[in-house]
Amino acid sequence: MNLTLHAPCNRVDLGEVYGEVSPFKWTVACQQLRMGPSYAVRDAGARALACGGFIPLGDAWENWFHAAPAAAPHMRRVLALARLTFADLPHSDPRPVETIVRTPAGARIARLLGFRRALAIDGLEIWRRDPWAVS
């Protein structure tokens, strides 16, 4: 299947990836779009299979990523495209990229995106990645 990377992600992309969610989760997802650069991975029919982005925080960039169930058979290609987005972060910005991992599946995705587990706190794991690392 032919997959393409599009930036920025939009609300239609979010809706296709998230499906039906609570109003709170939808508000959080839309806020992520407003806070920093974002992207969507779309299939040949222009339907979003995954979306993600970056939020600049005090001492790091926070990376968020979500994939629709339909992305499962294409996850290697989806993640290969998602890794390309790290090159768009400003090279003059020395902050690392961090992500919060809650599940074993999230840990697998973080690892495939080039993150390494940095610490665990309150049942969550913080994973960190050098944004300019080759993965």
CSV table of N, CA, C and O in Angstrom, one decimal:
chain,number,residue,atom,x,y,z
A,1,MET,N,0.8,-1.2,0.0
A,1,MET,CA,0.0,0.0,0.0
A,1,MET,C,0.9,1.2,0.0
A,1,MET,O,1.9,1.3,0.7
A,2,ASN,N,0.5,2.2,-0.8
A,2,ASN,CA,1.3,3.5,-0.9
A,2,ASN,C,0.8,4.4,0.3
A,2,ASN,O,-0.3,4.7,0.4
A,3,LEU,N,1.8,4.8,1.1
A,3,LEU,CA,1.5,5.7,2.3
A,3,LEU,C,2.3,7.0,2.0
A,3,LEU,O,3.4,7.0,1.5
A,4,THR,N,1.7,8.1,2.4
A,4,THR,CA,2.3,9.4,2.3
A,4,THR,C,2.3,10.1,3.6
A,4,THR,O,1.4,10.0,4.4
A,5,LEU,N,3.2,11.0,3.8
A,5,LEU,CA,3.3,11.8,5.0
A,5,LEU,C,2.9,13.2,4.6
A,5,LEU,O,3.3,13.8,3.6
A,6,HIS,N,2.0,13.8,5.4
A,6,HIS,CA,1.4,15.1,5.2
A,6,HIS,C,1.6,16.0,6.5
A,6,HIS,O,1.4,15.5,7.6
A,7,ALA,N,1.9,17.2,6.3
A,7,ALA,CA,2.0,18.2,7.4
A,7,ALA,C,1.4,19.5,7.0
A,7,ALA,O,1.5,19.9,5.9
A,8,PRO,N,0.6,20.1,7.9
A,8,PRO,CA,0.3,19.6,9.3
A,8,PRO,C,-0.9,18.7,9.3
A,8,PRO,O,-1.6,18.6,8.3
A,9,CYS,N,-1.0,18.0,10.4
A,9,CYS,CA,-2.2,17.1,10.6
A,9,CYS,C,-3.4,18.1,10.8
A,9,CYS,O,-3.3,19.2,11.2
A,10,ASN,N,-4.6,17.6,10.4
A,10,ASN,CA,-5.8,18.5,10.6
A,10,ASN,C,-6.8,17.7,11.4
A,10,ASN,O,-6.6,16.5,11.8
A,11,ARG,N,-7.9,18.3,11.7
A,11,ARG,CA,-9.0,17.7,12.6
A,11,ARG,C,-9.6,16.5,11.9
A,11,ARG,O,-10.0,15.5,12.6
A,12,VAL,N,-9.7,16.5,10.6
A,12,VAL,CA,-10.2,15.3,9.9
A,12,VAL,C,-9.3,14.1,10.1
A,12,VAL,O,-9.7,13.0,10.4
A,13,ASP,N,-8.0,14.4,10.0
A,13,ASP,CA,-7.0,13.3,10.2
A,13,ASP,C,-7.2,12.8,11.7
A,13,ASP,O,-7.2,11.5,11.9
A,14,LEU,N,-7.3,13.7,12.6
A,14,LEU,CA,-7.5,13.2,14.0
A,14,LEU,C,-8.7,12.4,14.2
A,14,LEU,O,-8.7,11.3,14.8
A,15,GLY,N,-9.8,12.8,13.6
A,15,GLY,CA,-11.0,12.0,13.6
A,15,GLY,C,-10.9,10.6,13.0
A,15,GLY,O,-11.4,9.7,13.6
A,16,GLU,N,-10.2,10.5,11.9
A,16,GLU,CA,-10.0,9.2,11.3
A,16,GLU,C,-9.2,8.3,12.1
A,16,GLU,O,-9.4,7.1,12.2
A,17,VAL,N,-8.2,8.9,12.8
A,17,VAL,CA,-7.3,8.1,13.6
A,17,VAL,C,-7.9,7.7,15.0
A,17,VAL,O,-7.9,6.6,15.4
A,18,TYR,N,-8.5,8.7,15.6
A,18,TYR,CA,-9.0,8.5,17.0
A,18,TYR,C,-10.3,7.8,17.0
A,18,TYR,O,-10.7,7.1,17.9
A,19,GLY,N,-11.2,8.0,16.0
A,19,GLY,CA,-12.5,7.4,16.0
A,19,GLY,C,-13.3,8.2,17.0
A,19,GLY,O,-13.1,9.3,17.3
A,20,GLU,N,-14.3,7.4,17.6
A,20,GLU,CA,-15.1,8.1,18.6
A,20,GLU,C,-14.4,8.1,20.0
A,20,GLU,O,-14.0,7.1,20.5
A,21,VAL,N,-14.3,9.3,20.5
A,21,VAL,CA,-13.6,9.5,21.8
A,21,VAL,C,-14.4,10.5,22.7
A,21,VAL,O,-15.3,11.2,22.2
A,22,SER,N,-14.1,10.5,23.9
A,22,SER,CA,-14.8,11.4,24.8
A,22,SER,C,-14.5,12.9,24.4
A,22,SER,O,-13.4,13.2,23.8
A,23,PRO,N,-15.3,13.8,24.8
A,23,PRO,CA,-15.1,15.2,24.5
A,23,PRO,C,-13.7,15.7,25.1
A,23,PRO,O,-13.0,16.5,24.5
A,24,PHE,N,-13.3,15.2,26.3
A,24,PHE,CA,-12.1,15.6,26.9
A,24,PHE,C,-10.9,15.1,26.0
A,24,PHE,O,-10.0,15.9,25.7
A,25,LYS,N,-10.9,13.9,25.6
A,25,LYS,CA,-9.8,13.4,24.7
A,25,LYS,C,-9.8,14.2,23.4
A,25,LYS,O,-8.7,14.4,22.9
A,26,TRP,N,-10.9,14.5,22.9
A,26,TRP,CA,-11.0,15.3,21.6
A,26,TRP,C,-10.4,16.6,21.8
A,26,TRP,O,-9.6,17.1,21.0
A,27,THR,N,-10.7,17.3,22.9
A,27,THR,CA,-10.1,18.6,23.3
A,27,THR,C,-8.6,18.5,23.4
A,27,THR,O,-7.9,19.4,22.9
A,28,VAL,N,-8.1,17.5,24.1
A,28,VAL,CA,-6.7,17.3,24.2
A,28,VAL,C,-6.0,17.1,22.9
A,28,VAL,O,-5.0,17.7,22.6
A,29,ALA,N,-6.6,16.3,22.0
A,29,ALA,CA,-6.0,16.0,20.7
A,29,ALA,C,-6.0,17.3,19.9
A,29,ALA,O,-5.0,17.6,19.2
A,30,CYS,N,-7.0,18.1,19.9
A,30,CYS,CA,-7.1,19.3,19.1
A,30,CYS,C,-6.1,20.3,19.7
A,30,CYS,O,-5.4,21.1,18.9
A,31,GLN,N,-5.9,20.3,21.0
A,31,GLN,CA,-4.9,21.2,21.6
A,31,GLN,C,-3.5,20.9,21.2
A,31,GLN,O,-2.7,21.7,20.9
A,32,GLN,N,-3.2,19.6,21.0
A,32,GLN,CA,-1.9,19.2,20.5
A,32,GLN,C,-1.6,19.7,19.2
A,32,GLN,O,-0.5,20.1,18.9
A,33,LEU,N,-2.6,19.8,18.3
A,33,LEU,CA,-2.4,20.4,17.0
A,33,LEU,C,-2.0,21.9,17.1
A,33,LEU,O,-1.2,22.3,16.2
A,34,ARG,N,-2.6,22.6,18.0
A,34,ARG,CA,-2.3,24.0,18.1
A,34,ARG,C,-1.0,24.3,18.7
A,34,ARG,O,-0.5,25.4,18.6
A,35,MET,N,-0.4,23.4,19.5
A,35,MET,CA,0.8,23.7,20.3
A,35,MET,C,2.1,23.4,19.5
A,35,MET,O,3.2,23.9,20.0
A,36,GLY,N,2.1,22.8,18.4
A,36,GLY,CA,3.4,22.6,17.7
A,36,GLY,C,3.2,21.9,16.4
A,36,GLY,O,2.1,21.6,16.0
A,37,PRO,N,4.3,21.6,15.7
A,37,PRO,CA,4.2,20.9,14.4
A,37,PRO,C,3.6,19.6,14.5
A,37,PRO,O,3.7,18.9,15.5
A,38,SER,N,2.9,19.2,13.4
A,38,SER,CA,2.2,17.9,13.4
A,38,SER,C,2.2,17.3,12.0
A,38,SER,O,2.6,18.0,11.1
A,39,TYR,N,1.8,16.0,11.9
A,39,TYR,CA,1.8,15.3,10.7
A,39,TYR,C,0.8,14.2,10.7
A,39,TYR,O,0.3,13.8,11.7
A,40,ALA,N,0.4,13.8,9.5
A,40,ALA,CA,-0.4,12.6,9.3
A,40,ALA,C,0.2,11.7,8.3
A,40,ALA,O,0.8,12.1,7.4
A,41,VAL,N,0.0,10.4,8.5
A,41,VAL,CA,0.4,9.4,7.5
A,41,VAL,C,-1.0,8.9,6.9
A,41,VAL,O,-1.8,8.4,7.6
A,42,ARG,N,-1.1,9.1,5.6
A,42,ARG,CA,-2.3,8.7,4.9
A,42,ARG,C,-2.1,7.6,3.9
A,42,ARG,O,-1.0,7.4,3.4
A,43,ASP,N,-3.2,6.8,3.7
A,43,ASP,CA,-3.1,5.7,2.7
A,43,ASP,C,-3.4,6.3,1.3
A,43,ASP,O,-3.6,7.5,1.2
A,44,ALA,N,-3.4,5.4,0.4
A,44,ALA,CA,-3.7,5.8,-1.0
A,44,ALA,C,-5.0,6.5,-1.2
A,44,ALA,O,-5.2,7.3,-2.1
A,45,GLY,N,-6.0,6.2,-0.4
A,45,GLY,CA,-7.3,6.8,-0.4
A,45,GLY,C,-7.3,8.1,0.3
A,45,GLY,O,-8.4,8.7,0.5
A,46,ALA,N,-6.2,8.6,0.8
A,46,ALA,CA,-6.1,9.8,1.6
A,46,ALA,C,-6.7,9.7,3.0
A,46,ALA,O,-7.0,10.8,3.6
A,47,ARG,N,-6.9,8.5,3.5
A,47,ARG,CA,-7.4,8.4,4.8
A,47,ARG,C,-6.3,8.3,5.8
A,47,ARG,O,-5.3,7.6,5.6
A,48,ALA,N,-6.4,9.0,6.9
A,48,ALA,CA,-5.3,9.0,7.9
A,48,ALA,C,-5.2,7.7,8.6
A,48,ALA,O,-6.2,7.2,9.1
A,49,LEU,N,-4.0,7.1,8.7
A,49,LEU,CA,-3.8,5.9,9.5
A,49,LEU,C,-3.1,6.2,10.8
A,49,LEU,O,-3.2,5.5,11.7
A,50,ALA,N,-2.4,7.3,10.8
A,50,ALA,CA,-1.6,7.7,12.0
A,50,ALA,C,-1.4,9.2,12.0
A,50,ALA,O,-1.5,9.8,10.9
A,51,CYS,N,-1.2,9.8,13.2
A,51,CYS,CA,-0.9,11.2,13.3
A,51,CYS,C,0.0,11.4,14.5
A,51,CYS,O,0.0,10.6,15.4
A,52,GLY,N,0.7,12.5,14.5
A,52,GLY,CA,1.7,12.7,15.6
A,52,GLY,C,2.2,14.2,15.5
A,52,GLY,O,1.8,14.9,14.5
A,53,GLY,N,3.0,14.5,16.4
A,53,GLY,CA,3.6,15.8,16.4
A,53,GLY,C,4.5,16.1,17.6
A,53,GLY,O,4.8,15.2,18.3
A,54,PHE,N,4.8,17.4,17.7
A,54,PHE,CA,5.8,17.8,18.7
A,54,PHE,C,5.2,19.0,19.4
A,54,PHE,O,4.7,19.9,18.8
A,55,ILE,N,5.4,19.1,20.7
A,55,ILE,CA,5.0,20.2,21.6
A,55,ILE,C,6.3,20.7,22.3
A,55,ILE,O,6.9,19.9,23.0
A,56,PRO,N,6.7,22.0,22.0
A,56,PRO,CA,7.9,22.5,22.7
A,56,PRO,C,7.5,22.7,24.2
A,56,PRO,O,6.6,23.5,24.5
A,57,LEU,N,8.3,22.1,25.1
A,57,LEU,CA,8.1,22.3,26.5
A,57,LEU,C,9.4,23.0,27.0
A,57,LEU,O,10.3,23.2,26.2
A,58,GLY,N,9.4,23.2,28.3
A,58,GLY,CA,10.6,23.9,28.9
A,58,GLY,C,11.9,23.4,28.5
A,58,GLY,O,12.8,24.1,27.9
A,59,ASP,N,12.2,22.1,28.8
A,59,ASP,CA,13.5,21.5,28.6
A,59,ASP,C,13.5,20.4,27.6
A,59,ASP,O,14.5,19.7,27.5
A,60,ALA,N,12.4,20.2,26.9
A,60,ALA,CA,12.4,19.1,25.9
A,60,ALA,C,11.2,19.3,24.9
A,60,ALA,O,10.4,20.2,25.2
A,61,TRP,N,11.2,18.6,23.8
A,61,TRP,CA,10.1,18.5,22.9
A,61,TRP,C,9.3,17.3,23.4
A,61,TRP,O,9.9,16.3,23.7
A,62,GLU,N,8.0,17.4,23.5
A,62,GLU,CA,7.2,16.3,23.8
A,62,GLU,C,6.7,15.7,22.4
A,62,GLU,O,6.1,16.5,21.6
A,63,ASN,N,6.8,14.5,22.2
A,63,ASN,CA,6.3,13.8,21.0
A,63,ASN,C,5.1,13.1,21.3
A,63,ASN,O,5.0,12.4,22.3
A,64,TRP,N,4.0,13.2,20.5
A,64,TRP,CA,2.8,12.5,20.6
A,64,TRP,C,2.6,11.7,19.3
A,64,TRP,O,3.0,12.2,18.2
A,65,PHE,N,2.0,10.6,19.4
A,65,PHE,CA,1.8,9.7,18.2
A,65,PHE,C,0.6,8.8,18.5
A,65,PHE,O,0.4,8.3,19.6
A,66,HIS,N,-0.3,8.7,17.5
A,66,HIS,CA,-1.5,7.8,17.6
A,66,HIS,C,-1.7,7.1,16.3
A,66,HIS,O,-1.5,7.8,15.2
A,67,ALA,N,-2.1,5.9,16.3
A,67,ALA,CA,-2.3,5.1,15.1
A,67,ALA,C,-3.7,4.5,15.2
A,67,ALA,O,-4.1,4.0,16.2
A,68,ALA,N,-4.4,4.5,14.1
A,68,ALA,CA,-5.7,3.8,14.0
A,68,ALA,C,-5.5,2.3,13.9
A,68,ALA,O,-4.4,1.9,13.4
A,69,PRO,N,-6.5,1.5,14.2
A,69,PRO,CA,-6.3,0.1,14.1
A,69,PRO,C,-6.0,-0.3,12.7
A,69,PRO,O,-5.2,-1.3,12.4
A,70,ALA,N,-6.5,0.4,11.7
A,70,ALA,CA,-6.2,0.1,10.3
A,70,ALA,C,-4.7,0.2,9.9
A,70,ALA,O,-4.3,-0.3,8.9
A,71,ALA,N,-3.9,0.9,10.8
A,71,ALA,CA,-2.5,1.1,10.5
A,71,ALA,C,-1.7,-0.2,10.8
A,71,ALA,O,-0.6,-0.3,10.3
A,72,ALA,N,-2.3,-1.1,11.6
A,72,ALA,CA,-1.5,-2.3,12.1
A,72,ALA,C,-0.7,-3.0,11.0
A,72,ALA,O,0.4,-3.3,11.1
A,73,PRO,N,-1.4,-3.4,9.9
A,73,PRO,CA,-0.7,-4.1,8.9
A,73,PRO,C,0.5,-3.3,8.2
A,73,PRO,O,1.3,-3.9,7.5
A,74,HIS,N,0.5,-2.0,8.4
A,74,HIS,CA,1.4,-1.1,7.7
A,74,HIS,C,2.3,-0.4,8.7
A,74,HIS,O,3.0,0.5,8.3
A,75,MET,N,2.4,-0.9,9.9
A,75,MET,CA,3.1,-0.2,11.0
A,75,MET,C,4.5,0.1,10.7
A,75,MET,O,5.1,1.2,11.0
A,76,ARG,N,5.3,-0.8,10.1
A,76,ARG,CA,6.7,-0.6,9.8
A,76,ARG,C,6.8,0.6,8.9
A,76,ARG,O,7.7,1.5,9.1
A,77,ARG,N,6.0,0.7,7.8
A,77,ARG,CA,6.1,1.8,6.9
A,77,ARG,C,5.6,3.1,7.6
A,77,ARG,O,6.2,4.2,7.4
A,78,VAL,N,4.5,3.0,8.4
A,78,VAL,CA,4.0,4.2,9.1
A,78,VAL,C,5.1,4.8,10.0
A,78,VAL,O,5.4,6.0,10.0
A,79,LEU,N,5.8,3.9,10.7
A,79,LEU,CA,6.8,4.4,11.7
A,79,LEU,C,8.1,4.9,10.9
A,79,LEU,O,8.7,5.9,11.3
A,80,ALA,N,8.4,4.3,9.8
A,80,ALA,CA,9.5,4.8,8.9
A,80,ALA,C,9.2,6.3,8.5
A,80,ALA,O,10.1,7.1,8.6
A,81,LEU,N,8.0,6.5,8.1
A,81,LEU,CA,7.6,7.9,7.7
A,81,LEU,C,7.6,8.8,9.0
A,81,LEU,O,8.1,10.0,8.9
A,82,ALA,N,7.1,8.3,10.1
A,82,ALA,CA,7.1,9.2,11.3
A,82,ALA,C,8.5,9.5,11.7
A,82,ALA,O,8.7,10.7,12.2
A,83,ARG,N,9.5,8.6,11.6
A,83,ARG,CA,10.8,9.0,11.9
A,83,ARG,C,11.4,10.1,11.1
A,83,ARG,O,12.2,10.9,11.6
A,84,LEU,N,10.9,10.3,9.9
A,84,LEU,CA,11.4,11.4,9.1
A,84,LEU,C,11.0,12.8,9.7
A,84,LEU,O,11.7,13.7,9.4
A,85,THR,N,10.0,12.8,10.5
A,85,THR,CA,9.6,14.1,11.0
A,85,THR,C,10.5,14.7,12.0
A,85,THR,O,10.6,15.9,12.3
A,86,PHE,N,11.4,13.8,12.6
A,86,PHE,CA,12.4,14.4,13.6
A,86,PHE,C,13.4,15.3,12.9
A,86,PHE,O,13.9,16.2,13.5
A,87,ALA,N,13.6,15.1,11.6
A,87,ALA,CA,14.5,16.0,10.9
A,87,ALA,C,14.0,17.4,10.7
A,87,ALA,O,14.7,18.3,10.4
A,88,ASP,N,12.7,17.6,10.9
A,88,ASP,CA,12.1,18.9,10.8
A,88,ASP,C,12.2,19.7,12.1
A,88,ASP,O,11.9,20.9,12.0
A,89,LEU,N,12.7,19.1,13.2
A,89,LEU,CA,12.9,19.9,14.4
A,89,LEU,C,14.1,20.8,14.2
A,89,LEU,O,15.0,20.5,13.5
A,90,PRO,N,14.1,22.0,14.8
A,90,PRO,CA,15.2,23.0,14.5
A,90,PRO,C,16.5,22.4,15.1
A,90,PRO,O,16.6,22.0,16.2
A,91,HIS,N,17.5,22.3,14.2
A,91,HIS,CA,18.8,21.7,14.6
A,91,HIS,C,19.5,22.6,15.6
A,91,HIS,O,20.4,22.2,16.3
A,92,SER,N,19.1,23.9,15.7
A,92,SER,CA,19.7,24.8,16.6
A,92,SER,C,19.1,24.6,18.0
A,92,SER,O,19.6,25.2,19.0
A,93,ASP,N,18.1,23.8,18.1
A,93,ASP,CA,17.5,23.6,19.4
A,93,ASP,C,18.1,22.4,20.1
A,93,ASP,O,17.9,21.3,19.6
A,94,PRO,N,18.7,22.5,21.2
A,94,PRO,CA,19.4,21.4,21.8
A,94,PRO,C,18.6,20.5,22.7
A,94,PRO,O,19.0,19.5,23.2
A,95,ARG,N,17.3,20.8,22.8
A,95,ARG,CA,16.4,20.0,23.7
A,95,ARG,C,16.2,18.6,23.1
A,95,ARG,O,16.0,18.4,21.9
A,96,PRO,N,16.2,17.6,24.0
A,96,PRO,CA,15.9,16.2,23.5
A,96,PRO,C,14.4,16.1,23.3
A,96,PRO,O,13.6,17.0,23.6
A,97,VAL,N,14.0,15.0,22.7
A,97,VAL,CA,12.6,14.7,22.4
A,97,VAL,C,12.2,13.7,23.4
A,97,VAL,O,12.9,12.7,23.6
A,98,GLU,N,11.0,13.8,24.1
A,98,GLU,CA,10.6,12.9,25.1
A,98,GLU,C,9.1,12.5,24.7
A,98,GLU,O,8.4,13.2,24.1
A,99,THR,N,8.8,11.3,25.2
A,99,THR,CA,7.4,10.8,25.0
A,99,THR,C,7.0,10.0,26.3
A,99,THR,O,7.9,9.5,26.9
A,100,ILE,N,5.7,10.0,26.6
A,100,ILE,CA,5.2,9.3,27.7
A,100,ILE,C,4.7,8.0,27.2
A,100,ILE,O,3.9,7.9,26.3
A,101,VAL,N,5.1,6.9,27.8
A,101,VAL,CA,4.6,5.5,27.4
A,101,VAL,C,3.8,4.9,28.5
A,101,VAL,O,4.2,4.9,29.7
A,102,ARG,N,2.6,4.4,28.2
A,102,ARG,CA,1.7,3.8,29.1
A,102,ARG,C,1.5,2.3,29.0
A,102,ARG,O,1.0,1.7,29.9
A,103,THR,N,1.8,1.8,27.8
A,103,THR,CA,1.5,0.4,27.5
A,103,THR,C,2.7,-0.3,26.8
A,103,THR,O,3.6,0.4,26.3
A,104,PRO,N,2.7,-1.6,26.9
A,104,PRO,CA,3.7,-2.4,26.1
A,104,PRO,C,3.7,-2.0,24.6
A,104,PRO,O,4.8,-1.9,24.0
A,105,ALA,N,2.6,-1.9,24.0
A,105,ALA,CA,2.5,-1.5,22.6
A,105,ALA,C,3.1,-0.1,22.4
A,105,ALA,O,3.9,0.1,21.4
A,106,GLY,N,2.9,0.8,23.3
A,106,GLY,CA,3.5,2.1,23.2
A,106,GLY,C,5.0,2.1,23.4
A,106,GLY,O,5.7,2.8,22.7
A,107,ALA,N,5.5,1.2,24.2
A,107,ALA,CA,6.9,1.0,24.3
A,107,ALA,C,7.6,0.4,23.0
A,107,ALA,O,8.6,0.9,22.6
A,108,ARG,N,6.9,-0.5,22.4
A,108,ARG,CA,7.4,-1.0,21.1
A,108,ARG,C,7.4,0.1,20.1
A,108,ARG,O,8.4,0.2,19.3
A,109,ILE,N,6.4,0.9,20.0
A,109,ILE,CA,6.4,2.0,19.0
A,109,ILE,C,7.5,3.0,19.4
A,109,ILE,O,8.2,3.5,18.5
A,110,ALA,N,7.6,3.4,20.6
A,110,ALA,CA,8.7,4.3,21.0
A,110,ALA,C,10.0,3.8,20.6
A,110,ALA,O,10.9,4.5,20.1
A,111,ARG,N,10.3,2.5,20.9
A,111,ARG,CA,11.6,1.9,20.5
A,111,ARG,C,11.8,2.0,19.0
A,111,ARG,O,12.9,2.3,18.6
A,112,LEU,N,10.8,1.7,18.2
A,112,LEU,CA,10.9,1.7,16.8
A,112,LEU,C,11.1,3.2,16.2
A,112,LEU,O,11.6,3.3,15.1
A,113,LEU,N,10.6,4.1,17.0
A,113,LEU,CA,10.8,5.5,16.6
A,113,LEU,C,12.2,6.1,17.1
A,113,LEU,O,12.5,7.2,16.8
A,114,GLY,N,13.0,5.2,17.8
A,114,GLY,CA,14.3,5.6,18.2
A,114,GLY,C,14.4,6.2,19.6
A,114,GLY,O,15.5,6.7,20.0
A,115,PHE,N,13.4,6.0,20.4
A,115,PHE,CA,13.4,6.4,21.8
A,115,PHE,C,14.1,5.3,22.7
A,115,PHE,O,14.0,4.2,22.3
A,116,ARG,N,14.6,5.8,23.8
A,116,ARG,CA,15.1,4.9,24.8
A,116,ARG,C,14.5,5.2,26.1
A,116,ARG,O,14.3,6.4,26.5
A,117,ARG,N,14.2,4.2,26.9
A,117,ARG,CA,13.6,4.4,28.2
A,117,ARG,C,14.5,5.2,29.1
A,117,ARG,O,15.7,4.8,29.3
A,118,ALA,N,14.0,6.4,29.7
A,118,ALA,CA,14.9,7.2,30.5
A,118,ALA,C,14.5,7.1,32.0
A,118,ALA,O,15.4,7.0,32.8
A,119,LEU,N,13.2,7.0,32.3
A,119,LEU,CA,12.8,6.8,33.7
A,119,LEU,C,11.4,6.4,33.8
A,119,LEU,O,10.6,6.5,32.9
A,120,ALA,N,11.0,5.9,35.0
A,120,ALA,CA,9.6,5.5,35.2
A,120,ALA,C,9.2,6.2,36.5
A,120,ALA,O,10.0,6.3,37.5
A,121,ILE,N,8.0,6.8,36.5
A,121,ILE,CA,7.5,7.5,37.6
A,121,ILE,C,6.0,7.4,37.6
A,121,ILE,O,5.3,7.6,36.6
A,122,ASP,N,5.4,7.1,38.7
A,122,ASP,CA,3.9,7.1,38.9
A,122,ASP,C,3.3,6.2,37.9
A,122,ASP,O,2.2,6.5,37.3
A,123,GLY,N,3.9,5.0,37.5
A,123,GLY,CA,3.2,4.1,36.6
A,123,GLY,C,3.4,4.5,35.1
A,123,GLY,O,2.9,3.8,34.3
A,124,LEU,N,4.1,5.6,34.9
A,124,LEU,CA,4.4,6.0,33.5
A,124,LEU,C,5.8,5.9,33.2
A,124,LEU,O,6.7,6.0,34.1
A,125,GLU,N,6.2,5.7,32.0
A,125,GLU,CA,7.6,5.7,31.6
A,125,GLU,C,7.9,6.9,30.7
A,125,GLU,O,7.0,7.3,29.8
A,126,ILE,N,9.0,7.6,30.9
A,126,ILE,CA,9.4,8.7,30.1
A,126,ILE,C,10.5,8.1,29.2
A,126,ILE,O,11.5,7.5,29.7
A,127,TRP,N,10.4,8.2,27.9
A,127,TRP,CA,11.3,7.8,26.9
A,127,TRP,C,11.9,9.0,26.2
A,127,TRP,O,11.2,10.0,26.0
A,128,ARG,N,13.2,8.9,25.9
A,128,ARG,CA,13.9,10.1,25.4
A,128,ARG,C,14.7,9.7,24.1
A,128,ARG,O,15.1,8.6,23.9
A,129,ARG,N,14.8,10.7,23.2
A,129,ARG,CA,15.4,10.5,21.9
A,129,ARG,C,16.2,11.7,21.5
A,129,ARG,O,15.7,12.8,21.7
A,130,ASP,N,17.4,11.5,21.1
A,130,ASP,CA,18.2,12.6,20.5
A,130,ASP,C,17.4,12.9,19.1
A,130,ASP,O,17.4,12.0,18.3
A,131,PRO,N,16.9,14.1,18.9
A,131,PRO,CA,16.2,14.4,17.7
A,131,PRO,C,16.9,14.2,16.4
A,131,PRO,O,16.4,14.1,15.4
A,132,TRP,N,18.2,14.2,16.5
A,132,TRP,CA,19.0,14.2,15.3
A,132,TRP,C,19.7,12.8,15.1
A,132,TRP,O,20.5,12.6,14.3
A,133,ALA,N,19.3,11.8,16.0
A,133,ALA,CA,19.8,10.5,15.9
A,133,ALA,C,19.3,9.8,14.6
A,133,ALA,O,18.2,10.0,14.2
A,134,VAL,N,20.2,9.0,14.0
A,134,VAL,CA,19.8,8.2,12.8
A,134,VAL,C,19.2,7.0,13.4
A,134,VAL,O,19.7,6.3,14.2
A,135,SER,N,18.0,6.7,12.9
A,135,SER,CA,17.3,5.4,13.4
A,135,SER,C,16.8,4.6,12.2
A,135,SER,O,16.8,5.0,11.1
